[in-house]
Amino acid sequence: MKTRIREFRAREQMTQAELAERVGVRRETIVFLEKGTYNPSLRLAYNVARALGAGIEEIFSFEDEEE
């Protein structure tokens, strides 16, 4: 999964810790999401997008396995 969390966080001048606090997760979860090593639940994806003032589809996108 590809994410634009870092880009949207930068726009909001928000640290990983601040985003984690707003979403209710640990900072490490945000790190894993930004690296694309953790696929969030629908609820977590919604909460992250909402905290960043964006839609889920703006923040998260799936990459085809074949590419």
GROMACS .gro file of C-alpha atoms in nm:
model
   67
    1MET     CA    1   0.000   0.000   0.000
    2LYS     CA    2   0.126   0.343  -0.086
    3THR     CA    3   0.052   0.641   0.137
    4ARG     CA    4   0.084   1.017   0.125
    5ILE     CA    5   0.073   1.061   0.502
    6ARG     CA    6   0.412   1.229   0.521
    7GLU     CA    7   0.316   1.478   0.249
    8PHE     CA    8  -0.013   1.569   0.418
    9ARG     CA    9   0.153   1.589   0.760
   10ALA     CA   10   0.405   1.836   0.618
   11ARG     CA   11   0.124   2.052   0.481
   12GLU     CA   12  -0.031   2.063   0.827
   13GLN     CA   13   0.310   2.109   0.995
   14MET     CA   14   0.233   1.807   1.210
   15THR     CA   15   0.481   1.562   1.362
   16GLN     CA   16   0.433   1.188   1.362
   17ALA     CA   17   0.373   1.206   1.737
   18GLU     CA   18   0.105   1.472   1.697
   19LEU     CA   19  -0.074   1.271   1.430
   20ALA     CA   20  -0.051   0.958   1.642
   21GLU     CA   21  -0.204   1.141   1.937
   22ARG     CA   22  -0.491   1.275   1.726
   23VAL     CA   23  -0.562   0.931   1.584
   24GLY     CA   24  -0.514   0.744   1.912
   25VAL     CA   25  -0.225   0.519   1.813
   26ARG     CA   26   0.146   0.496   1.892
   27ARG     CA   27   0.396   0.699   1.690
   28GLU     CA   28   0.546   0.372   1.563
   29THR     CA   29   0.215   0.292   1.393
   30ILE     CA   30   0.240   0.617   1.196
   31VAL     CA   31   0.600   0.530   1.103
   32PHE     CA   32   0.491   0.188   0.972
   33LEU     CA   33   0.199   0.342   0.781
   34GLU     CA   34   0.426   0.600   0.617
   35LYS     CA   35   0.672   0.329   0.512
   36GLY     CA   36   0.390   0.120   0.370
   37THR     CA   37   0.481  -0.179   0.587
   38TYR     CA   38   0.149  -0.182   0.771
   39ASN     CA   39  -0.195  -0.196   0.613
   40PRO     CA   40  -0.443  -0.009   0.830
   41SER     CA   41  -0.793  -0.117   0.916
   42LEU     CA   42  -1.067   0.084   0.751
   43ARG     CA   43  -1.132   0.263   1.082
   44LEU     CA   44  -0.764   0.360   1.121
   45ALA     CA   45  -0.741   0.476   0.758
   46TYR     CA   46  -1.052   0.689   0.809
   47ASN     CA   47  -0.916   0.839   1.132
   48VAL     CA   48  -0.578   0.921   0.976
   49ALA     CA   49  -0.740   1.082   0.673
   50ARG     CA   50  -0.979   1.280   0.889
   51ALA     CA   51  -0.697   1.403   1.115
   52LEU     CA   52  -0.515   1.522   0.802
   53GLY     CA   53  -0.824   1.688   0.656
   54ALA     CA   54  -0.838   1.461   0.354
   55GLY     CA   55  -1.029   1.168   0.210
   56ILE     CA   56  -0.907   0.812   0.248
   57GLU     CA   57  -0.849   0.786  -0.127
   58GLU     CA   58  -0.624   1.093  -0.116
   59ILE     CA   59  -0.402   0.941   0.153
   60PHE     CA   60  -0.398   0.569   0.069
   61SER     CA   61  -0.366   0.387  -0.262
   62PHE     CA   62  -0.311   0.025  -0.352
   63GLU     CA   63  -0.030  -0.079  -0.583
   64ASP     CA   64  -0.080  -0.374  -0.812
   65GLU     CA   65   0.136  -0.670  -0.711
   66GLU     CA   66   0.237  -0.720  -1.077
   67GLU     CA   67   0.394  -0.377  -1.112
   0.00000   0.00000   0.00000
